[in-house]
Short mmCIF file of C-alpha atoms in Angstrom, two decimals:
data_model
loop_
_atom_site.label_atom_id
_atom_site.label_comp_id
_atom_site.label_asym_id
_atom_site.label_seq_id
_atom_site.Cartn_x
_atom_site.Cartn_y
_atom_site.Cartn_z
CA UNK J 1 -179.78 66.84 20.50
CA UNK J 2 -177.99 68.85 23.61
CA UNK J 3 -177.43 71.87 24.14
CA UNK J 4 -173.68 73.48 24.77
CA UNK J 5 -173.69 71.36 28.43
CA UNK J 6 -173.45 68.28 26.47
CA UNK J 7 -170.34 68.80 24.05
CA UNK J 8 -169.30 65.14 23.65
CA UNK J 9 -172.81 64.09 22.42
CA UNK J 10 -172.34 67.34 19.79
CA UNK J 11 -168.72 65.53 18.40
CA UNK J 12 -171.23 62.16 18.38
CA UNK J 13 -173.82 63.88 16.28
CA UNK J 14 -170.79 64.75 13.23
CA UNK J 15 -171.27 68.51 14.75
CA UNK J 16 -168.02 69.39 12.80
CA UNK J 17 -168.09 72.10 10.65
CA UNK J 18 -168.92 71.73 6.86
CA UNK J 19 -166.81 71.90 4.24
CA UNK J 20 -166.41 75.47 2.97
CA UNK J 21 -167.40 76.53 -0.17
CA UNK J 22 -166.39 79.78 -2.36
CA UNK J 23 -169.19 81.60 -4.00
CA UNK J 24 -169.06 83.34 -7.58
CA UNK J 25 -172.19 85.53 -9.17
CA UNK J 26 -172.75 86.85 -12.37
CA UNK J 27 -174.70 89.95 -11.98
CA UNK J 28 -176.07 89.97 -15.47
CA UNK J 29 -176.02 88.25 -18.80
CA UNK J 30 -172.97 88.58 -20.58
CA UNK J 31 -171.17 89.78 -16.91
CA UNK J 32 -168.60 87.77 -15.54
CA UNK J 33 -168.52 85.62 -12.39
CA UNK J 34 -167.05 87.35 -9.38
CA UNK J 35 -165.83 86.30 -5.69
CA UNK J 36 -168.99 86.90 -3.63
CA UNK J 37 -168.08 85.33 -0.68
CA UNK J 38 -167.84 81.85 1.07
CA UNK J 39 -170.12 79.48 3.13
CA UNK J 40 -170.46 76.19 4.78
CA UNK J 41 -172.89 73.20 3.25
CA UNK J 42 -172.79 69.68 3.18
CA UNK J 43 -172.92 69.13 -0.36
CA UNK J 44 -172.89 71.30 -4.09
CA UNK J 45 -176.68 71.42 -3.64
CA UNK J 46 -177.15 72.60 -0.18
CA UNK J 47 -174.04 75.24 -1.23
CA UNK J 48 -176.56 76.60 -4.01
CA UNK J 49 -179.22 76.99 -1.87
CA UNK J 50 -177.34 78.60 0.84
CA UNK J 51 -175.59 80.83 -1.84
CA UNK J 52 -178.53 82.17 -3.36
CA UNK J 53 -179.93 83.01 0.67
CA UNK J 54 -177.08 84.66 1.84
CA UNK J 55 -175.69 86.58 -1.50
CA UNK J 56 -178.51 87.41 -3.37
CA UNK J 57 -181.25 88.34 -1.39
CA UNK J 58 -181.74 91.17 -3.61
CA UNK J 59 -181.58 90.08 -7.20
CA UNK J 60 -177.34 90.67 -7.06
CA UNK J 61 -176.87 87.55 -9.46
CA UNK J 62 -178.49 85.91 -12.57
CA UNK J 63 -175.88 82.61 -12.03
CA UNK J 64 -174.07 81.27 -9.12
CA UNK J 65 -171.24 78.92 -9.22
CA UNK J 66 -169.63 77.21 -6.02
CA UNK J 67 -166.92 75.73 -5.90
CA UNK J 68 -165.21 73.55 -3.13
CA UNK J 69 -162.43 75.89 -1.28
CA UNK J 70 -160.04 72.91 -0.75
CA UNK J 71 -160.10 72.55 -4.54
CA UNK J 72 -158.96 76.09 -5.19
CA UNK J 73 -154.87 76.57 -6.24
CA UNK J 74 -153.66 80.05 -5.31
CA UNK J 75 -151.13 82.17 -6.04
CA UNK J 76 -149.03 82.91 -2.79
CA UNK J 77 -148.60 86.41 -1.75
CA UNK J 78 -145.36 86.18 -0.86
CA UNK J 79 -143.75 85.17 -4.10
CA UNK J 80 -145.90 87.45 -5.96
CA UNK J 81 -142.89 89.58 -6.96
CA UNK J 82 -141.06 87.21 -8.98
CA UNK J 83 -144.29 85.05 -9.93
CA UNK J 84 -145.60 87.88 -11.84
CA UNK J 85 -142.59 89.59 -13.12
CA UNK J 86 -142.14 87.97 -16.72
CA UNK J 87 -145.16 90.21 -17.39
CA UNK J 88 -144.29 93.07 -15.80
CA UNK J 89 -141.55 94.00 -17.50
CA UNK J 90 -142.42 93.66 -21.41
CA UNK J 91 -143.27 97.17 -22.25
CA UNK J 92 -143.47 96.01 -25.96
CA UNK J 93 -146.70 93.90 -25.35
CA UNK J 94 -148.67 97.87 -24.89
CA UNK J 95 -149.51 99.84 -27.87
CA UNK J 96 -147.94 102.99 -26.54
CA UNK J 97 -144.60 101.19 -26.92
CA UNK J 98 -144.62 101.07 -30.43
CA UNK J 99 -144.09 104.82 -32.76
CA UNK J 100 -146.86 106.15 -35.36
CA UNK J 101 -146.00 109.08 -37.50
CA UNK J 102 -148.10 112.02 -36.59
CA UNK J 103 -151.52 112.57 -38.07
CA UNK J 104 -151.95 108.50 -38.75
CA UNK J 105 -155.09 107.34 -37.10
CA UNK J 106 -156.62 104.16 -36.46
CA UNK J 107 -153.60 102.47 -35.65
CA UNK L 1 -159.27 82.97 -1.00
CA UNK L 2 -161.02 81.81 2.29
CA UNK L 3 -160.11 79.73 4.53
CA UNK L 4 -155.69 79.59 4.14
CA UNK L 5 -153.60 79.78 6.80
CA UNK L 6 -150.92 82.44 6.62
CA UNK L 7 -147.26 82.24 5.32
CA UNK L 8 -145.24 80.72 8.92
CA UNK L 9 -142.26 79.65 6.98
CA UNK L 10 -140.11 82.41 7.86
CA UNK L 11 -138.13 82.01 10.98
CA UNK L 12 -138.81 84.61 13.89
CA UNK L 13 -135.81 86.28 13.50
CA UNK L 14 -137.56 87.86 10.21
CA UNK L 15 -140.10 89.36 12.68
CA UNK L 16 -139.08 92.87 13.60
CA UNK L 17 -138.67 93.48 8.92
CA UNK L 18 -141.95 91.86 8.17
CA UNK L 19 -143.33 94.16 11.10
CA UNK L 20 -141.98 97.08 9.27
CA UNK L 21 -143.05 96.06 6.57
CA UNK L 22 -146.63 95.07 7.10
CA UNK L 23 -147.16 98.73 8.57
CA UNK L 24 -145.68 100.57 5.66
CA UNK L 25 -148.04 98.57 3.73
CA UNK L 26 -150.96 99.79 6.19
CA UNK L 27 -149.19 103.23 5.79
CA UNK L 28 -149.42 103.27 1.94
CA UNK L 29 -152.98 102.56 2.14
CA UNK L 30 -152.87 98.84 1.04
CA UNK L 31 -155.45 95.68 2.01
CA UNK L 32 -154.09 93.11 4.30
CA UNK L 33 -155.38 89.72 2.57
CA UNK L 34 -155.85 86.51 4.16
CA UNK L 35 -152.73 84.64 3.09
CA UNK L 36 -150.58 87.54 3.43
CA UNK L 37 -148.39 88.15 6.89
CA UNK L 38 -149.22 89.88 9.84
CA UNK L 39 -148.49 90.08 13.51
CA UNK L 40 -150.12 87.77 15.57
CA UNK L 41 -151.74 90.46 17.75
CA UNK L 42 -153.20 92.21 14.64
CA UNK L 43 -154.89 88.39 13.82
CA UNK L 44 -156.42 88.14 17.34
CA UNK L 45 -157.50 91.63 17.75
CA UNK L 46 -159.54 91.18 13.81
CA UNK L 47 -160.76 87.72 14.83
CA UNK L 48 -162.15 88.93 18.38
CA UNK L 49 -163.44 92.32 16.92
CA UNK L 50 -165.16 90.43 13.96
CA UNK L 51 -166.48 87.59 15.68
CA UNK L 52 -168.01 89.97 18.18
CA UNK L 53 -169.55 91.59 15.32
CA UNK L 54 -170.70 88.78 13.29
CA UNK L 55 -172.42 87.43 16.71
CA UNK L 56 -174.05 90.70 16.86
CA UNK L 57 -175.49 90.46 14.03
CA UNK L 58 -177.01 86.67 15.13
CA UNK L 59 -178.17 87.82 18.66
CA UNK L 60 -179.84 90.98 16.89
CA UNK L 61 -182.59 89.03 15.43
CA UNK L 62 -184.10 88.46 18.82
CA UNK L 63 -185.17 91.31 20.29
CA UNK L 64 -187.04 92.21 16.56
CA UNK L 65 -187.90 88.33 15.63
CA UNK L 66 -190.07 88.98 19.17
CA UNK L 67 -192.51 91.13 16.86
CA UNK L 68 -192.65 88.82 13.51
CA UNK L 69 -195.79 87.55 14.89
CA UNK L 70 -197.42 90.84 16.20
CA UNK L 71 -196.51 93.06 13.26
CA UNK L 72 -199.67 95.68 12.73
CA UNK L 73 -199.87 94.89 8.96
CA UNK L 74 -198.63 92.65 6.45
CA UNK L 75 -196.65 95.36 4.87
CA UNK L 76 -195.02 95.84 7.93
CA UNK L 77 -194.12 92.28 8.77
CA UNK L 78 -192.69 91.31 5.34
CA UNK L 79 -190.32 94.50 6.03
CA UNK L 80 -189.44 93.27 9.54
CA UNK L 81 -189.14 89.54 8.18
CA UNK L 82 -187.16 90.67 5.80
CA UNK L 83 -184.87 92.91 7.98
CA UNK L 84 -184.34 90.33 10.46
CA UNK L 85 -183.52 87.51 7.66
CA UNK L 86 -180.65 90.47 6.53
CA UNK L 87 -179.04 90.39 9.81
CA UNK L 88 -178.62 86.61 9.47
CA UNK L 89 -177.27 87.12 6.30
CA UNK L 90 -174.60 89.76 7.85
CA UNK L 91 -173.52 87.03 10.57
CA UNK L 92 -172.67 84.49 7.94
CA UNK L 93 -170.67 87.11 5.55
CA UNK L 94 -168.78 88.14 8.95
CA UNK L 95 -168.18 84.72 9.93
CA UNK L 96 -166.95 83.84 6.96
CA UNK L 97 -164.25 86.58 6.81
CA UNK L 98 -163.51 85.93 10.38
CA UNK L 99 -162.73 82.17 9.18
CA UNK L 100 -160.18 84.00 6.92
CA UNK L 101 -157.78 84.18 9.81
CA UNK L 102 -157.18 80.64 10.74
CA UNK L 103 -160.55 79.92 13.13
CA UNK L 104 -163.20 77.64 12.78
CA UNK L 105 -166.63 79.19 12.63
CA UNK L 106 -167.83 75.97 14.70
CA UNK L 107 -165.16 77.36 17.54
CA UNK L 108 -166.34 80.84 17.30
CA UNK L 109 -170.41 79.92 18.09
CA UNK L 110 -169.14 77.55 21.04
CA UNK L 111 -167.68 80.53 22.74
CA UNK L 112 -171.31 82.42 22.19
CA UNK L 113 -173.36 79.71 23.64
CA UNK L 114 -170.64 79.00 25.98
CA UNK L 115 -171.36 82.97 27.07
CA UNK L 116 -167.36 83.37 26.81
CA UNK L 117 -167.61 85.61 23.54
CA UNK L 118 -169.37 89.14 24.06
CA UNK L 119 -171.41 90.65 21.56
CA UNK L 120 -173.19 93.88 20.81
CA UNK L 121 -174.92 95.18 24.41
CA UNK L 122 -177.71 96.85 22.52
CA UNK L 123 -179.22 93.69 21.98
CA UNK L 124 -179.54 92.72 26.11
CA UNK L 125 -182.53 95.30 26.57
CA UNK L 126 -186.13 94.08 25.84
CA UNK L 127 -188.50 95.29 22.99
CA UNK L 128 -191.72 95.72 25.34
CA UNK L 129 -194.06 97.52 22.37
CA UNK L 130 -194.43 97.39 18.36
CA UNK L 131 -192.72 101.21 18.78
CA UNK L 132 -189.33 99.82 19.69
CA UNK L 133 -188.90 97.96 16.33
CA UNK L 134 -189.40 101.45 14.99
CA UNK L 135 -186.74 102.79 17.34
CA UNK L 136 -184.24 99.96 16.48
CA UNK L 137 -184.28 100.55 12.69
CA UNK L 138 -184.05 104.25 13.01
CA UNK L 139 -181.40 104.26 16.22
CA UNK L 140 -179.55 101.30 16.42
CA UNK L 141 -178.86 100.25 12.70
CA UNK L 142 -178.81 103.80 12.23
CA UNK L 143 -176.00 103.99 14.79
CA UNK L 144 -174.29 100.79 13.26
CA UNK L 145 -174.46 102.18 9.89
CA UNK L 146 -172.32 104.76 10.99
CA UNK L 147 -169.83 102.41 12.34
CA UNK L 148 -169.58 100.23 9.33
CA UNK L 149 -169.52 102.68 7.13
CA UNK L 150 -166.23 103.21 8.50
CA UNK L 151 -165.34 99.91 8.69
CA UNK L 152 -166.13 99.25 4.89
CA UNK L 153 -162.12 100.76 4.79
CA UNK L 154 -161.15 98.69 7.41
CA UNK L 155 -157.09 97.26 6.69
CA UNK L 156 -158.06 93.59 6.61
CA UNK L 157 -159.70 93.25 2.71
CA UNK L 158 -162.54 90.52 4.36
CA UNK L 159 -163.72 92.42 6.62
CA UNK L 160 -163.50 95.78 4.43
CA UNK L 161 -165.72 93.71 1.79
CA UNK L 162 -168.57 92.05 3.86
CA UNK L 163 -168.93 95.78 5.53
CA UNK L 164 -168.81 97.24 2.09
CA UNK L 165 -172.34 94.69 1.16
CA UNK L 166 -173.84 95.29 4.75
CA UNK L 167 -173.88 99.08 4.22
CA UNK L 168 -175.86 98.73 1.23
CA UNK L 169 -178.42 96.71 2.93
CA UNK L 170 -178.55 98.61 6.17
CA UNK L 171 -180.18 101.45 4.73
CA UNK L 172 -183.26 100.03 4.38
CA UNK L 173 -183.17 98.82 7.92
CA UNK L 174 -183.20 102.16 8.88
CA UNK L 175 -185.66 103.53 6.93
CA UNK L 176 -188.03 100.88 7.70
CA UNK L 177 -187.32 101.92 11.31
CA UNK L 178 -187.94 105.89 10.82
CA UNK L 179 -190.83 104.91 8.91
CA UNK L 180 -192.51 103.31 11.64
CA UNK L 181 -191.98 105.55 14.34
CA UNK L 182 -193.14 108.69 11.67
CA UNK L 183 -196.34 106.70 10.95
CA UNK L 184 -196.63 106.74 14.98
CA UNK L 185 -195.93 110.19 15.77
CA UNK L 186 -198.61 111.10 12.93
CA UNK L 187 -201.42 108.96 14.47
CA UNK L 188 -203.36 108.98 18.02
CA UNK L 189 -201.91 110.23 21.83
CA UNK L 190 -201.35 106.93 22.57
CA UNK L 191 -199.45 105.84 19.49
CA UNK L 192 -197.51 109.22 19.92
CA UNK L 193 -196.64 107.93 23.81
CA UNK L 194 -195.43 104.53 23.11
CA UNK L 195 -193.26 106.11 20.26
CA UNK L 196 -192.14 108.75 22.71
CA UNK L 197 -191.27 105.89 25.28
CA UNK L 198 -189.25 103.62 22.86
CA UNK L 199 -186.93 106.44 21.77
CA UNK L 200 -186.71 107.27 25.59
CA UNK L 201 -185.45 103.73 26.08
CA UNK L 202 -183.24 103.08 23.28
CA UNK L 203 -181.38 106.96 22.44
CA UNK L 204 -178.89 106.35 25.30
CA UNK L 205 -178.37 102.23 24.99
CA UNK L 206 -177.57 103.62 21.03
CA UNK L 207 -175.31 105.95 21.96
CA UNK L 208 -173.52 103.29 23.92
CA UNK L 209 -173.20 101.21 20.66
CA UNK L 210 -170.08 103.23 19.80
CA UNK L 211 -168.45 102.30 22.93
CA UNK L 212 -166.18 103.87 25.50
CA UNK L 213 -164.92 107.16 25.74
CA UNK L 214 -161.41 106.75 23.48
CA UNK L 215 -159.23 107.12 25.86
CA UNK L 216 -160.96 104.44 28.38
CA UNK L 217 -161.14 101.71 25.33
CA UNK L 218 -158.65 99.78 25.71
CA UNK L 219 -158.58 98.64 22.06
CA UNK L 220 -158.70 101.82 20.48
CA UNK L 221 -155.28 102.67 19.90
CA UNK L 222 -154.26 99.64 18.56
CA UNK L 223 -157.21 99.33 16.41
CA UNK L 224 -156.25 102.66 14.83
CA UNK L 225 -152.96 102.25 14.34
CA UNK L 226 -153.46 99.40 12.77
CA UNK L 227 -156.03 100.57 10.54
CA UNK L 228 -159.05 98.37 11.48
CA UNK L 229 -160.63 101.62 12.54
CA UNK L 230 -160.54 104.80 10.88
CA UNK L 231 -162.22 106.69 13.64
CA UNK L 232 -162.06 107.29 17.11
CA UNK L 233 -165.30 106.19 19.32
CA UNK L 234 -166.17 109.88 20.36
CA UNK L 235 -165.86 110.90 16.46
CA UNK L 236 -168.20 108.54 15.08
CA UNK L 237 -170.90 109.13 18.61
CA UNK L 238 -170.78 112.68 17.69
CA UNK L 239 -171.32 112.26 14.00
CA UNK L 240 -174.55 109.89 14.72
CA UNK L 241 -175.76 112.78 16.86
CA UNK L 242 -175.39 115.35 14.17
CA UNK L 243 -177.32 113.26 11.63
CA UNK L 244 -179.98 111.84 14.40
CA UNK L 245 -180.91 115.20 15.82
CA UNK L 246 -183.00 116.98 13.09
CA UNK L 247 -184.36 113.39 11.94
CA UNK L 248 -186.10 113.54 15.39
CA UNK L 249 -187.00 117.16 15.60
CA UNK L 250 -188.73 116.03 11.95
CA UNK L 251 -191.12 113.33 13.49
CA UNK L 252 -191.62 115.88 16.20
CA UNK L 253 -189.98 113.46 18.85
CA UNK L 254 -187.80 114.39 22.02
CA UNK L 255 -184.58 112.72 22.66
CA UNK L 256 -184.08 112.18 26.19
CA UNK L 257 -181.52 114.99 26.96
CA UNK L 258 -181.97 118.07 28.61
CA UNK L 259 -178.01 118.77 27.56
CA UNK L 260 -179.04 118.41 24.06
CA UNK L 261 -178.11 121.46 22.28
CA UNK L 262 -176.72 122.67 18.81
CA UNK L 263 -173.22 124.33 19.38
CA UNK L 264 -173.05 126.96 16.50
CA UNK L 265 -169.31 127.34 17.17
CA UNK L 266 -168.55 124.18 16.74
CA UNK L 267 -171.25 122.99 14.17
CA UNK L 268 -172.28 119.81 16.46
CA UNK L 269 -174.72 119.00 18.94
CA UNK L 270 -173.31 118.72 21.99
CA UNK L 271 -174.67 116.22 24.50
CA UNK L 272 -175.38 115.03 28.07
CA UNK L 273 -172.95 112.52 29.78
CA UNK L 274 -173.89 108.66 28.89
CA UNK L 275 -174.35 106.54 31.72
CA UNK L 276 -171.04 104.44 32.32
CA UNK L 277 -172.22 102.38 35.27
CA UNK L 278 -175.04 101.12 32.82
CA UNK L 279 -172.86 100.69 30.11
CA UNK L 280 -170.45 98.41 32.13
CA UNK L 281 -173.24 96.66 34.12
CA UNK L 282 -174.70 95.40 30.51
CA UNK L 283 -171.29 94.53 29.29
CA UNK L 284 -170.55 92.41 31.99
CA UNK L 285 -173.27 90.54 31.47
CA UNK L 286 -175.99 92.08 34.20
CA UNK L 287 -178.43 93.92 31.57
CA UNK L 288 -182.03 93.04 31.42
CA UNK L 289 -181.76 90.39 28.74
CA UNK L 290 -177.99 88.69 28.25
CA UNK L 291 -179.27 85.57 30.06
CA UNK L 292 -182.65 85.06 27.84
CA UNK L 293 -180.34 85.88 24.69
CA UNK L 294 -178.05 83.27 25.37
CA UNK L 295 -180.79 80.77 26.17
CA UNK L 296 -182.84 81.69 22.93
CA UNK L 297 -179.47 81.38 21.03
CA UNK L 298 -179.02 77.92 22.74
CA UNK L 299 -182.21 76.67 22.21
CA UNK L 300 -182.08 77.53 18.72
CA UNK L 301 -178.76 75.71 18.05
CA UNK L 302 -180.26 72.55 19.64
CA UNK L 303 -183.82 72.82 18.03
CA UNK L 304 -181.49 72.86 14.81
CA UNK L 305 -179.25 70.01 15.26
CA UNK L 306 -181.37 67.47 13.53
CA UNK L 307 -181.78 69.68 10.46
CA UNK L 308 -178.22 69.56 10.46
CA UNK L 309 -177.87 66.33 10.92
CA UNK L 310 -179.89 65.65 8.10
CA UNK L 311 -178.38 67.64 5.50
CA UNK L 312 -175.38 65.53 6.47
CA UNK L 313 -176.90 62.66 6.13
CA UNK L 314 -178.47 62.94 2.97
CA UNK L 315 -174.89 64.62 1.50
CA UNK L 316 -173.43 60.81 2.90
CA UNK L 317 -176.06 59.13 0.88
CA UNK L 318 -176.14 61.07 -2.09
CA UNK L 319 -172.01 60.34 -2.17
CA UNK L 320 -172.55 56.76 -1.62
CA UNK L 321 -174.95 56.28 -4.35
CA UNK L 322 -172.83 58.34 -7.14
CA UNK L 323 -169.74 55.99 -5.49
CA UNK L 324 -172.11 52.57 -6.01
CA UNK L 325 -173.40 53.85 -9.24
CA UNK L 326 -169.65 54.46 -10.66
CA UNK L 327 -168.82 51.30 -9.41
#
């Protein structure tokens, strides 16, 4: 393979960058998964591999799931105002909305 | 999530409100996230800062992968193995939020092998003795802890986070370091000398680590106002002082500074003038190693291109077969 004097034989070799990959752990039993990170593999395998290398080096995770990035919808940031607002403004779905008379517990 | 580009459907007339905006967000306290707007200068600053960093942490496996071999004990080479394997991990988390803002990871290691990105200068000078891993650990993650400690607040939410999981590795980087240079200055002259001589080589290169004077850094401003940094260079040289001082008078070893002296007034040690010339000549690409980093790093990459090209291939096949199989 060549070194960085030879960048057309690096395109030749498929020297494009991996697909990207998001990384969840669980840190325990019973825990759920969380956003660790993200990493480049070649396939769901490799991904694992490299997951468990670079985010739990350390015992951080009893599970790992990975997940193609491409594959992941998201909420956009910008609309977040009136994409969240139907629950934002329904005090009546909080217990503190609704009146107990005094001295009444376990309610 | 990871790799979106930003919001670009406004039109630039919007520019001067979302401005306004975006730095009464800062102002308030809030995360910048990937997806969310922000002016173009505040992505390129991040993605050069970052990428700097993340190469950093890639080139700073070379000066301490040189002793892997020639560790004095197993107990001490599974530390160093392990210490070094960290600071791969740190790259990847850093390129990875540096990917956040719109650039290809692939891009950002062609412009380190290309020699066009810069990266930490601490990693140009040599490690000549077994000492100088010692002196790394204790002075120059010691002296990066400090730095990312404050970065682990940083504005942009990526970066905040993959500081936030470095810090909490780092300290056993340093530790490892102290420990070795404690065990030194506890055992024969000679091992007291050679720990003596790495701390004389490496106190002033660390103190470099933090960078220019503030008012010569010509990023620091902008960097502040913005949030990226919480604290000025001279602020965070001074507070690695403080903390270094009395872990050397501890080991019983001299830092290389006749100005060295506690300030009672002022509760800080004050110091001697760092060397500028140096400090340029190494940035610019003169110091006594940037030319054997960038070959080890290039080396590497190519040594590592049929691995790569491997794990491709076998991902092609593997598809093919479940496509055949389905079929």
């Amino acid at each position: 393979m060549s070194g960085p004097d030879a960048p057309a034989d690096d395109a030749e070799a498929g020297e494009s960058e991996w697909p990207l990959w998001e990384v969840f752990t669980q840190p325990g039993a019973g825990r759920p998964h969380e956003h660790a990170g993200s990493l480049h593999a070649p396939d769901a395998e490799l991904a694992l591999q490299n997951a468990r290398d670079v985010y739990t080096r350390r015992g951080e995770a009893v599970s790992i799931w990975v997940v193609r990035s491409d594959a992941i919808v998201a909420s956009s940031p910008s609309e977040a105002g009136p994409f969240f607002e139907p629950g934002n403004d329904k005090a009546y779905r909080h217990p503190q909305f609704y009146k107990v008379p005094r001295g009444v517990r376990s309610v | 999530m990871s790799q979106t580009t930003p919001d670009a459907s406004r039109s630039p007339a919007d520019e001067p409100a979302r401005l306004a905006a975006f730095e009464a967000r800062l102002a308030a306290g809030d995360s910048i996230e990937p997806k969310d707007w922000m002016p173009e200068r505040y992505r390129r600053q991040l993605i050069r800062m970052m990428s700097q960093h993340a190469h950093s942490e890639i080139v700073g496996m070379l000066p301490e992968g040189n002793w892997i071999t020639r560790a004095p004990n197993l107990r001490r080479k599974m530390g160093l193995l392990a210490k070094v394997q960290d600071e791969a991990g740190h790259g990847l988390y850093i390129y990875c939020g540096t990917e956040t803002l719109g650039v290809d990871r692939r891009e950002l290691i062609r412009q380190l092998l290309d020699g066009s990105a810069k990266y930490s200068s601490i990693f140009n000078y040599p490690t000549l003795t077994w000492a100088d891993i010692g002196a790394i650990g204790w002075l120059v993650d010691g002296a990066a802890i400090v730095n990312q400690t404050m970065l682990a607040k940083a504005s942009y939410g990526p970066y905040a986070r993959a500081m936030v999981r470095i810090c909490k590795e780092e300290n056993f980087h340093k530790r490892q370091g102290y420990e070795i240079l404690a065990t030194l200055m506890r055992g024969t002259a000679a091992q007291r000398a050679m720990a003596q001589d790495a701390v004389d080589r490496w106190w002033w290169p660390s103190l470099m680590m933090f960078g220019p004077h503030d008012e010569q850094s010509p990023n620091s401003a902008e960097l502040l106002r913005w949030g990226v940094k919480q604290r000025g260079n001279d602020e965070l040289r001074q507070r690695f002082v403080d903390q270094t001082v009395p872990q050397a008078i501890a080991i019983g070893i001299t830092l290389p500074d006749p100005d060295l002296a506690y300030d009672e007034v002022a509760g800080h040690w004050t110091f001697g003038e760092i060397d500028w010339a140096e400090f340029w000549t190494v940035v610019k690409g003169q110091g006594p190693c940037n030319r054997e980093r960038l070959g080890a790093r290039r080396k590497a990459d190519a040594d590592g291109a049929w691995v790569r090209a491997a794990a491709e291939a076998h991902a092609r096949k593997q598809r093919e077969r479940a496509r055949s199989q389905a079929a």
